[in-house]
XYZ file of C-alpha atoms in Angstrom:
703
model
C 0.000 0.000 0.000
C 1.445 3.341 -1.054
C 0.744 6.731 -2.608
C 0.793 6.345 -6.388
C -0.090 9.834 -7.570
C -0.319 13.399 -6.297
C -2.077 16.108 -8.352
C -1.868 19.784 -7.426
C -3.550 22.821 -8.939
C -3.471 26.322 -7.498
C -2.064 25.092 -4.179
C 0.339 27.683 -2.778
C 3.186 28.144 -5.315
C 1.854 25.507 -7.752
C -0.121 27.823 -10.034
C -0.271 25.273 -12.819
C -1.421 21.696 -12.587
C 1.364 19.380 -11.423
C 1.250 15.598 -11.380
C 3.707 13.567 -9.344
C 3.778 9.798 -9.945
C 5.168 7.865 -7.022
C 6.351 4.281 -6.548
C 6.828 2.233 -3.417
C 10.288 2.507 -1.847
C 12.155 5.760 -1.286
C 11.391 8.985 -3.177
C 13.542 12.038 -2.729
C 12.328 15.595 -3.268
C 15.151 18.024 -3.785
C 15.644 21.605 -4.778
C 16.969 24.915 -3.563
C 15.534 26.700 -0.566
C 12.291 28.547 -1.213
C 11.423 26.660 -4.388
C 8.321 25.016 -2.870
C 9.449 21.563 -1.717
C 7.677 21.768 1.618
C 4.528 22.899 -0.222
C 4.295 19.317 -1.504
C 4.334 18.057 2.094
C 1.696 20.672 3.014
C -0.414 19.544 0.067
C -0.383 15.912 1.258
C -1.175 16.969 4.811
C -3.950 19.326 3.548
C -5.680 16.771 1.309
C -5.725 14.303 4.222
C -7.903 16.804 6.112
C -5.547 19.081 8.041
C -7.539 21.988 9.571
C -4.830 23.764 11.576
C -3.446 26.631 9.489
C -0.310 26.729 11.664
C 0.699 23.255 10.454
C 0.208 24.544 6.899
C 2.433 27.552 7.628
C -0.491 29.940 6.978
C -2.461 32.480 8.939
C -5.783 31.632 7.321
C -6.979 28.792 5.160
C -7.422 30.965 2.035
C -3.626 31.490 2.022
C -3.148 28.032 0.502
C -4.727 29.303 -2.750
C -2.238 30.647 -5.281
C -2.109 34.397 -4.690
C -0.531 35.502 -7.967
C 3.057 36.101 -9.132
C 5.048 37.147 -12.218
C 2.134 38.726 -14.050
C -0.104 35.732 -13.255
C -3.395 36.674 -11.591
C -4.455 35.025 -8.325
C -6.625 31.944 -8.670
C -10.102 31.583 -7.263
C -9.626 28.050 -6.022
C -7.114 25.302 -5.358
C -7.428 21.537 -5.402
C -5.287 18.530 -4.496
C -5.934 14.875 -5.357
C -4.042 12.006 -3.685
C -4.264 8.468 -5.102
C -3.553 5.557 -2.716
C -3.109 1.951 -3.772
C -5.259 -0.039 -1.327
C -3.982 -3.418 -2.523
C -3.576 -4.741 1.047
C -7.036 -3.564 2.114
C -5.866 -1.421 5.037
C -8.409 1.231 4.209
C -11.994 0.243 5.106
C -13.248 0.642 1.540
C -13.907 -1.851 -1.255
C -11.771 -0.101 -3.878
C -8.107 -1.142 -4.506
C -7.344 2.386 -5.756
C -8.646 5.239 -3.619
C -8.450 8.881 -4.689
C -8.852 11.535 -1.994
C -9.627 15.077 -3.176
C -10.072 18.459 -1.567
C -11.089 21.763 -3.135
C -11.128 25.225 -1.576
C -12.686 28.410 -2.971
C -11.504 31.885 -2.125
C -14.893 32.692 -0.512
C -14.144 29.982 2.066
C -16.322 27.202 0.638
C -14.659 23.809 0.522
C -15.420 20.398 -0.973
C -14.149 16.879 -0.231
C -14.142 13.883 -2.545
C -13.534 10.154 -2.388
C -13.064 8.755 -5.893
C -14.459 12.005 -7.314
C -17.659 11.619 -5.258
C -18.526 14.412 -2.837
C -18.183 13.457 0.811
C -17.610 14.914 4.274
C -14.333 15.649 6.040
C -15.460 13.151 8.658
C -15.630 10.445 5.982
C -11.973 11.055 5.082
C -11.001 11.081 8.762
C -12.805 7.781 9.385
C -11.102 6.292 6.313
C -7.557 6.886 7.656
C -8.082 6.754 11.432
C -5.638 4.437 13.277
C -3.811 3.601 10.017
C -0.892 5.919 10.726
C -1.770 7.897 7.562
C -3.996 10.677 8.880
C -2.961 14.321 8.723
C -1.914 14.432 12.377
C -0.324 10.930 12.564
C 3.318 9.959 12.577
C 3.306 9.481 8.761
C 4.258 13.142 8.219
C 7.319 14.390 10.167
C 8.880 17.804 9.618
C 12.125 19.154 11.031
C 10.328 21.637 13.244
C 8.316 18.742 14.699
C 11.478 17.221 16.192
C 11.489 19.842 18.893
C 7.756 19.357 19.411
C 8.108 15.596 19.763
C 10.892 16.002 22.326
C 9.162 18.892 24.189
C 8.045 18.116 27.742
C 4.932 20.300 27.299
C 3.719 18.968 24.020
C 1.316 16.013 23.523
C 2.640 15.178 20.059
C 4.501 12.167 21.464
C 1.393 10.741 23.091
C -0.558 11.249 19.852
C 2.012 9.142 17.991
C 1.699 6.355 20.564
C -2.133 6.561 20.401
C -2.009 6.294 16.608
C 0.323 3.313 16.841
C -1.803 1.652 19.530
C -4.911 2.182 17.439
C -6.807 3.784 20.344
C -7.938 6.839 18.431
C -11.085 5.024 17.436
C -11.624 4.223 21.109
C -11.002 7.826 22.007
C -13.471 8.844 19.337
C -15.970 6.325 20.717
C -15.258 7.610 24.222
C -15.808 11.234 23.139
C -19.018 10.195 21.425
C -20.095 8.255 24.516
C -19.174 11.211 26.747
C -21.174 13.561 24.535
C -24.092 11.180 24.739
C -23.549 10.873 28.474
C -23.512 14.647 28.849
C -26.606 14.956 26.675
C -28.175 12.127 28.637
C -27.302 13.868 31.911
C -28.735 17.144 30.650
C -31.834 15.303 29.444
C -32.069 13.563 32.809
C -31.663 16.844 34.665
C -34.217 18.476 32.400
C -36.644 15.597 32.701
C -36.255 15.648 36.508
C -37.201 19.320 36.456
C -40.141 18.581 34.190
C -41.255 15.662 36.369
C -41.087 17.854 39.460
C -43.103 20.540 37.732
C -45.662 18.084 36.364
C -45.981 16.370 39.758
C -46.854 19.757 41.232
C -49.313 20.291 38.388
C -50.850 16.857 38.976
C -51.278 17.601 42.687
C -52.895 20.911 41.819
C -55.097 19.174 39.250
C -56.096 16.580 41.871
C -57.414 19.381 44.081
C -59.119 20.967 41.102
C -60.586 17.609 40.180
C -62.105 17.222 43.660
C -63.620 20.700 43.360
C -64.802 19.819 39.876
C -66.504 16.619 41.074
C -68.125 18.515 43.961
C -69.254 21.143 41.469
C -70.484 18.445 39.105
C -72.537 16.775 41.908
C -74.095 20.079 42.996
C -74.727 21.019 39.369
C -76.574 17.742 38.858
C -78.746 18.444 41.934
C -79.291 21.994 40.746
C -80.314 20.694 37.324
C -83.000 18.408 38.799
C -84.388 21.131 41.070
C -84.319 23.773 38.289
C -86.196 21.390 35.959
C -88.777 20.739 38.689
C -89.006 24.465 39.421
C -89.480 25.262 35.729
C -92.160 22.568 35.495
C -93.947 24.001 38.555
C -93.840 27.544 37.152
C -95.248 26.357 33.835
C -98.058 24.499 35.607
C -98.885 27.676 37.572
C -98.851 29.782 34.420
C -101.052 27.297 32.525
C -103.530 27.292 35.443
C -103.652 31.095 35.337
C -104.373 31.059 31.586
C -107.641 29.035 31.844
C -109.788 31.658 33.712
C -108.404 34.347 31.437
C -109.536 32.391 28.392
C -113.047 32.044 29.921
C -113.205 35.797 30.636
C -111.981 36.532 27.109
C -114.829 34.449 25.657
C -117.472 36.366 27.672
C -116.038 39.770 26.790
C -115.949 38.892 23.094
C -119.684 38.031 23.249
C -120.453 41.406 24.886
C -118.282 43.128 22.310
C -120.309 41.616 19.469
C -123.571 42.811 21.048
C -122.195 46.279 21.614
C -120.964 46.411 18.050
C -124.452 45.530 16.661
C -126.138 48.241 18.827
C -123.542 50.760 17.759
C -124.240 50.076 14.110
C -128.017 50.877 14.456
C -127.281 54.012 16.472
C -124.803 55.067 13.858
C -127.518 54.863 11.186
C -129.864 56.989 13.376
C -127.086 59.494 13.986
C -126.401 59.662 10.286
C -130.066 60.524 9.528
C -130.185 63.168 12.304
C -126.934 64.694 11.055
C -128.312 64.786 7.489
C -131.544 66.601 8.647
C -129.481 69.004 10.756
C -127.205 69.880 7.897
C -130.206 70.453 5.553
C -131.898 72.773 8.085
C -128.610 74.515 8.756
C -128.179 75.183 5.066
C -131.672 76.728 4.848
C -131.019 78.949 7.907
C -127.710 80.083 6.465
C -129.400 81.009 3.180
C -132.128 82.972 4.999
C -129.449 84.831 6.994
C -127.811 85.791 3.736
C -131.121 87.067 2.298
C -131.808 89.202 5.418
C -128.292 90.557 5.322
C -128.622 91.376 1.611
C -131.950 93.244 2.144
C -130.516 95.182 5.067
C -127.411 95.983 3.090
C -129.456 97.226 0.068
C -131.581 99.436 2.317
C -128.541 100.997 3.922
C -126.867 101.565 0.567
C -129.954 103.323 -0.864
C -130.312 105.623 2.186
C -126.592 106.407 2.054
C -126.796 107.227 -1.692
C -129.750 109.636 -1.241
C -128.033 111.297 1.688
C -124.829 111.692 -0.302
C -126.678 113.249 -3.272
C -128.607 115.704 -1.066
C -125.567 116.601 0.940
C -123.474 117.150 -2.237
C -126.013 119.683 -3.802
C -126.358 121.536 -0.527
C -122.583 121.661 -0.149
C -122.175 123.291 -3.626
C -124.732 126.011 -2.852
C -123.297 126.657 0.587
C -119.783 126.877 -0.877
C -120.892 129.485 -3.398
C -122.707 131.388 -0.689
C -119.581 131.331 1.520
C -117.501 132.652 -1.377
C -119.938 135.540 -1.948
C -120.006 136.368 1.767
C -116.215 136.329 1.813
C -116.154 138.721 -1.129
C -118.698 140.911 0.631
C -116.509 141.048 3.773
C -113.542 142.009 1.678
C -115.546 144.802 -0.005
C -116.514 146.050 3.420
C -112.852 146.532 4.308
C -112.008 148.089 0.964
C -114.970 150.328 1.227
C -113.853 151.763 4.574
C -110.411 152.389 3.124
C -111.798 154.135 0.075
C -113.940 156.401 2.208
C -110.885 157.304 4.270
C -108.866 158.014 1.137
C -111.619 160.206 -0.277
C -111.313 162.562 2.688
C -107.609 162.738 2.056
C -108.129 163.535 -1.608
C -110.286 166.396 -0.776
C -107.480 168.073 1.225
C -104.881 167.666 -1.532
C -104.096 170.081 -4.362
C -105.656 169.506 -7.649
C -102.511 167.947 -9.188
C -102.029 165.623 -6.320
C -105.697 164.679 -6.217
C -105.572 163.697 -9.860
C -102.594 161.469 -9.295
C -104.263 159.730 -6.396
C -107.443 159.112 -8.359
C -105.446 157.419 -11.051
C -104.172 154.920 -8.510
C -107.371 154.094 -6.586
C -111.020 153.259 -7.183
C -113.642 155.783 -6.569
C -116.198 155.288 -3.826
C -119.022 155.278 -6.324
C -117.697 152.316 -8.257
C -117.115 150.451 -5.083
C -120.645 151.004 -3.902
C -122.012 149.521 -7.097
C -120.014 146.384 -6.777
C -120.944 145.999 -3.125
C -124.636 146.225 -3.905
C -124.363 143.678 -6.725
C -122.585 141.246 -4.396
C -125.253 141.570 -1.709
C -127.964 140.906 -4.294
C -126.100 137.803 -5.430
C -125.872 136.547 -1.844
C -129.604 136.932 -1.310
C -130.239 135.077 -4.539
C -128.118 132.112 -3.314
C -130.037 132.104 -0.022
C -133.250 131.776 -1.945
C -131.825 128.921 -3.987
C -130.771 127.106 -0.837
C -134.213 127.505 0.683
C -135.852 126.230 -2.496
C -133.422 123.254 -2.629
C -134.206 122.315 0.963
C -137.924 122.204 0.212
C -137.347 119.917 -2.763
C -135.145 117.611 -0.706
C -137.637 117.457 2.117
C -140.143 115.986 -0.303
C -137.638 113.463 -1.545
C -136.763 112.421 2.018
C -140.356 111.689 2.778
C -140.578 109.423 -0.237
C -137.375 107.667 0.881
C -138.751 107.137 4.383
C -141.803 105.414 2.970
C -139.600 103.157 0.867
C -137.415 102.341 3.890
C -140.406 101.460 6.018
C -141.657 99.091 3.315
C -138.282 97.390 3.102
C -138.063 97.200 6.900
C -141.332 95.276 7.029
C -140.008 92.793 4.490
C -136.814 92.389 6.493
C -138.724 91.812 9.729
C -140.806 89.124 8.040
C -137.664 87.331 6.863
C -136.170 87.581 10.383
C -139.301 85.978 11.867
C -139.034 83.059 9.440
C -135.321 82.849 10.261
C -135.991 82.550 14.019
C -138.507 79.745 13.396
C -135.958 77.876 11.274
C -133.257 78.404 13.903
C -135.576 76.806 16.514
C -136.052 73.801 14.189
C -132.273 73.688 13.687
C -131.668 73.705 17.463
C -134.134 70.854 17.940
C -132.366 68.862 15.199
C -128.991 69.569 16.852
C -130.270 68.508 20.263
C -131.558 65.258 18.772
C -128.212 64.646 17.036
C -126.290 65.380 20.255
C -128.583 63.053 22.198
C -127.824 60.242 19.733
C -124.069 61.073 19.886
C -124.101 60.995 23.721
C -125.769 57.642 23.566
C -123.206 56.395 21.057
C -120.370 57.784 23.230
C -121.795 55.990 26.237
C -121.926 52.760 24.216
C -118.387 53.465 22.996
C -117.174 53.928 26.547
C -118.762 50.618 27.461
C -117.150 49.030 24.379
C -113.765 50.491 25.351
C -114.100 48.907 28.776
C -114.931 45.575 27.183
C -112.107 46.007 24.659
C -109.680 46.938 27.461
C -110.722 43.844 29.399
C -110.243 41.727 26.262
C -106.808 43.253 25.536
C -105.791 42.938 29.156
C -106.768 39.259 29.180
C -105.009 38.661 25.845
C -101.857 40.383 27.117
C -101.870 38.332 30.303
C -102.344 35.138 28.282
C -99.555 36.229 25.887
C -97.254 37.123 28.793
C -97.898 33.768 30.392
C -97.261 31.991 27.070
C -94.031 33.953 26.580
C -92.932 33.130 30.116
C -93.683 29.454 29.475
C -91.661 29.594 26.215
C -88.825 31.458 27.956
C -88.720 28.906 30.762
C -88.635 26.056 28.247
C -85.962 27.855 26.188
C -83.801 28.486 29.257
C -84.074 24.836 30.298
C -83.205 23.618 26.789
C -80.338 26.087 26.539
C -78.923 25.047 29.904
C -79.534 21.293 29.738
C -80.118 20.418 26.074
C -83.068 19.694 23.790
C -83.543 16.194 25.107
C -84.683 17.474 28.519
C -88.389 16.868 29.199
C -90.283 18.891 31.794
C -92.046 16.896 34.508
C -95.726 16.842 35.468
C -95.547 17.606 39.171
C -98.587 17.221 41.372
C -97.328 18.318 44.748
C -94.822 21.131 44.731
C -93.791 24.297 46.505
C -92.261 26.960 44.249
C -90.949 28.949 47.211
C -89.256 25.877 48.705
C -87.706 24.886 45.364
C -86.565 28.477 44.768
C -84.905 28.457 48.184
C -83.148 25.157 47.406
C -81.955 26.497 44.045
C -80.447 29.572 45.675
C -78.894 27.417 48.406
C -77.184 25.133 45.881
C -76.044 28.135 43.811
C -74.393 29.633 46.890
C -72.658 26.308 47.520
C -71.429 26.249 43.899
C -70.219 29.861 44.161
C -68.370 28.951 47.357
C -66.385 26.347 45.393
C -64.888 29.138 43.294
C -63.630 29.100 39.691
C -63.740 25.700 38.013
C -61.404 24.322 35.387
C -63.900 22.578 33.124
C -61.142 20.710 31.315
C -59.547 19.468 34.546
C -60.495 15.810 33.948
C -58.819 15.751 30.543
C -55.875 17.785 31.828
C -55.446 15.507 34.834
C -55.579 12.417 32.650
C -53.216 13.997 30.114
C -50.714 15.175 32.743
C -50.884 11.836 34.558
C -50.125 10.016 31.312
C -47.352 12.476 30.583
C -45.937 11.985 34.075
C -45.921 8.222 33.606
C -44.264 8.596 30.194
C -41.653 10.945 31.658
C -40.977 8.511 34.496
C -40.511 5.753 31.925
C -38.205 8.060 29.967
C -36.318 8.849 33.133
C -35.943 5.152 33.795
C -34.691 4.720 30.206
C -32.250 7.598 30.680
C -30.999 6.097 33.922
C -30.477 2.777 32.146
C -28.816 4.599 29.268
C -26.594 6.474 31.719
C -25.586 3.192 33.318
C -24.954 1.632 29.924
C -22.880 4.650 28.822
C -20.871 4.499 32.032
C -20.295 0.800 31.435
C -19.397 1.466 27.807
C -16.964 4.254 28.739
C -15.477 2.032 31.403
C -15.118 -0.795 28.904
C -13.647 1.550 26.266
C -11.215 2.936 28.805
C -10.269 -0.591 29.872
C -9.714 -1.829 26.314
C -7.931 1.348 25.196
C -5.813 1.430 28.329
C -4.739 -2.195 27.921
C -4.094 -1.742 24.217
C -2.181 1.473 24.803
C -0.067 -0.037 27.607
C 0.691 -3.149 25.557
C 1.705 -1.009 22.597
C 3.691 1.359 24.785
C 5.624 -1.468 26.332
C 6.603 -2.860 22.937
C 7.576 0.572 21.579
C 9.514 1.225 24.768
C 11.589 -1.866 24.195
C 11.969 -0.984 20.517
C 13.168 2.513 21.437
C 15.822 1.195 23.784
C 17.156 -0.962 20.931
C 16.818 1.719 18.237
C 18.529 4.311 20.430
C 21.533 1.999 20.787
C 21.564 1.457 17.015
C 21.539 5.163 16.109
C 23.909 6.211 18.885
C 26.112 3.082 18.783
C 25.527 2.638 22.467
C 24.214 4.917 25.145
C 20.933 4.536 26.951
C 17.492 5.666 25.917
C 14.103 4.946 27.435
C 10.505 6.151 27.517
C 8.120 6.090 30.488
C 4.585 7.200 31.396
C 4.341 9.975 33.926
C 0.981 8.645 35.232
C 0.722 4.919 34.816
C -2.834 4.913 36.297
C -4.119 7.198 33.524
C -1.972 6.323 30.533
C -4.361 7.789 27.946
C -3.901 11.241 29.422
C -0.389 10.822 30.762
C 2.646 12.580 29.341
C 5.294 10.376 27.712
C 8.694 11.090 29.263
C 11.800 10.465 27.150
C 15.193 9.811 28.638
C 18.188 10.042 26.305
C 21.798 9.540 27.322
C 24.167 9.300 24.364
C 27.451 7.436 24.931
C 29.932 9.324 27.049
C 27.370 11.732 28.489
C 26.144 11.702 32.063
C 23.136 14.014 31.631
C 19.983 12.418 30.238
C 18.009 15.655 29.881
C 16.692 16.295 26.350
C 17.414 19.999 26.679
C 21.102 19.288 26.953
C 21.222 17.386 23.670
C 22.613 18.867 20.488
C 20.450 19.397 17.439
C 21.830 16.224 15.830
C 21.316 14.201 18.994
C 17.742 15.491 19.274
C 17.108 14.582 15.650
C 18.544 11.080 16.126
C 16.482 10.613 19.295
C 13.285 11.626 17.457
C 14.198 9.392 14.496
C 14.896 6.506 16.881
C 11.434 7.065 18.475
C 9.802 7.277 15.034
C 11.312 4.027 13.833
C 10.516 2.372 17.173
C 6.899 3.078 16.373
C 7.331 1.966 12.740
C 8.899 -1.230 13.990
C 5.673 -1.979 15.896
C 3.170 -0.577 13.412
C 4.650 0.550 10.136
C 2.776 3.270 8.300
C 2.050 2.550 4.625
C 3.857 5.755 3.766
C 6.086 8.190 5.621
C 6.916 11.739 4.655
C 10.078 13.197 6.148
C 10.733 16.878 5.634
C 14.439 17.669 6.107
C 14.714 15.812 9.407
C 18.211 14.739 8.322
C 19.460 18.335 8.197
C 21.127 18.280 11.660
C 22.875 14.924 11.035
C 26.503 14.448 10.067
C 27.601 12.006 7.403
C 28.120 9.126 9.863
C 24.625 9.505 11.266
C 23.229 10.069 7.768
C 24.603 6.660 6.877
C 22.875 5.120 9.886
C 19.684 6.976 8.973
C 19.687 5.885 5.334
C 20.432 2.287 6.285
C 17.421 2.211 8.538
C 15.342 3.837 5.788
C 16.461 1.219 3.313
C 15.521 -1.523 5.736
C 12.046 -0.143 6.470
C 11.340 0.846 2.861
C 10.512 -2.810 2.185
C 7.163 -2.268 3.973
C 6.817 1.503 4.011
C 6.858 4.124 1.261
C 9.208 6.991 2.156
C 8.986 10.458 0.649
C 11.901 12.549 1.845
C 12.533 16.251 1.358
C 16.269 16.681 1.699
C 19.357 18.666 0.832
C 21.770 15.914 1.813
C 23.586 14.174 -1.035
C 23.934 10.901 0.889
C 20.202 10.850 1.495
C 19.602 11.593 -2.183
C 21.822 8.675 -3.125
C 19.703 6.336 -1.008
C 16.525 7.278 -2.917
C 15.040 5.068 -5.626
C 13.790 8.094 -7.544
C 14.079 11.827 -7.179
C 11.784 14.701 -8.021
C 13.325 18.095 -8.364
C 11.372 21.211 -7.487
C 12.387 24.458 -9.120
C 11.079 27.969 -9.365
C 10.038 28.260 -13.017
C 9.254 31.886 -12.374
C 9.499 33.850 -9.207
C 6.794 32.528 -6.859
C 5.791 29.655 -9.192
C 6.944 26.097 -8.536
C 7.458 23.293 -11.023
C 8.217 19.586 -10.463
C 10.845 17.756 -12.536
C 11.302 13.950 -12.483
C 14.866 12.534 -12.080
C 15.287 8.787 -12.435
C 18.190 7.103 -10.567
C 17.123 3.586 -11.201
C 20.505 2.745 -12.840
C 22.736 4.393 -10.273
């Protein structure tokens, strides 16, 4: 079993795809410093599942992707494929050729493959566990690991022994069992808390259930009494309806009689009203005729008076005008007479001038006399007019008297008709009073009927309401009972008494029965689960104990063999001296530090810190081959671990390599010529361009 092929693309300095074909035996990888030799070792470690960036000489995982160089842009991904020949069936897989692949993208996404089929990192780990070929096993040893292996504070040594002893699978099983145990313990703790809580709930529900049953019993009693009470109330209401129905029948008979009498009286009232209205119409017409005659008489008298008064007014106006003129002439006349005396005393010239301006007394006297004659004439006319009018007034008086007689006759007829009208009205009112009295009696009957109907309706509604309440409370299938002997007051008292008892119980959880049953079942299930968890805990403890026992025995057996091998190998590499390994805590070997004692020939001190670099390297190599002697790894990668060795020790080293190469494939990164000469084939690594590595095959098969 060995590595047959390694393919790299974009991994660190390998920008281009590189394929390295490997055979069993010893393969040397050579080249100048910084050309990328160790990158091949990192690639193998990485594809086997290494997750620690420090072991890959990186700060973060993305650093393993080619980051660009010499005008070549950075790549977005890298991938490594490792082909292993599984001809001896060491790997737990059916294929004789197994290809392991890993791909990483710059965004951090990664993929794993087994024979080009996607898988998990765990699948790759499980494939190589306890084979000595995993990423953290003793199959890959670098120079800087020498110090780590020999360090008192590092567990690298113990890890190598665990890998050789094949206890990693037990440790994995133990970790899995411990995780299960912890989960089981947490589940047990949680379920204990839940059980405690549910037990409290169950106790509370038990109390609630008792209250519920008490409530249920009282409710059943209340139901029976309420049904009996409802039945009794209905019986009482039905008994009260019967006399009301009898009364209603009697009142309806009276109402029919009253209605028939009212109809005949209505006909009589209609006839009386018709006669009254006819008489009233006649009286109204006669009143109009009397009013018209009276109005005509008044108008005629007023017309004659207006005509007489108007003629007299004209004459009197003319007379007043003449008298007014006469009074004016009297004043003028006195003035003229006075002026005439003045004229007489004036000179002739002055007298003439005055005469020209004023009337003479003679002319004035003539006018005055004419005016007086005119006034007397008007007085005669007025006297003559009054005589004429006196005759006319006499004629008018006769006419008025005649019309007054006619009016009086009409008034007499009117009074007679008004008496007839009053008699008709009195008759009509008498009939109306009678009808009103009958109506009042009918209203009483109607009120009694309505009152009885309302009481019957109220009782019927109450009966329906009682039945509806009972059905609503207890269901449609409840039938009311026919009770003979009952006391409503006593039943009402009992109902109230039971209600108070129910109220005293307090709030009721109506779902308590179901909840109690559910929680009880849950409690039982949880107790069964707890029992299962306790059994599981015991089984896990037993399993861990068994794992520890088997792993401890296997580790101790392996350790003892490797211890003996180391003592021999130390003597071989150092040509004498004394070397040994021990467990610091023999009682807990799986967690104990492995203590190395190394005392090269001629030295008294056995402390590792006092050893030279070459002695440390030889000690680590002796330990490595002590392990290989017990459980050889199918392949071993050694990265410049021969650097501290001199030629003599190189010879010892290469001899041992040659011996073990019969069962183990060795891939050695080296600068030493003697080591190169011991290799079956050599691959050279060179920097094709700055920062870009390239692999070149060198065949020394015919050396």
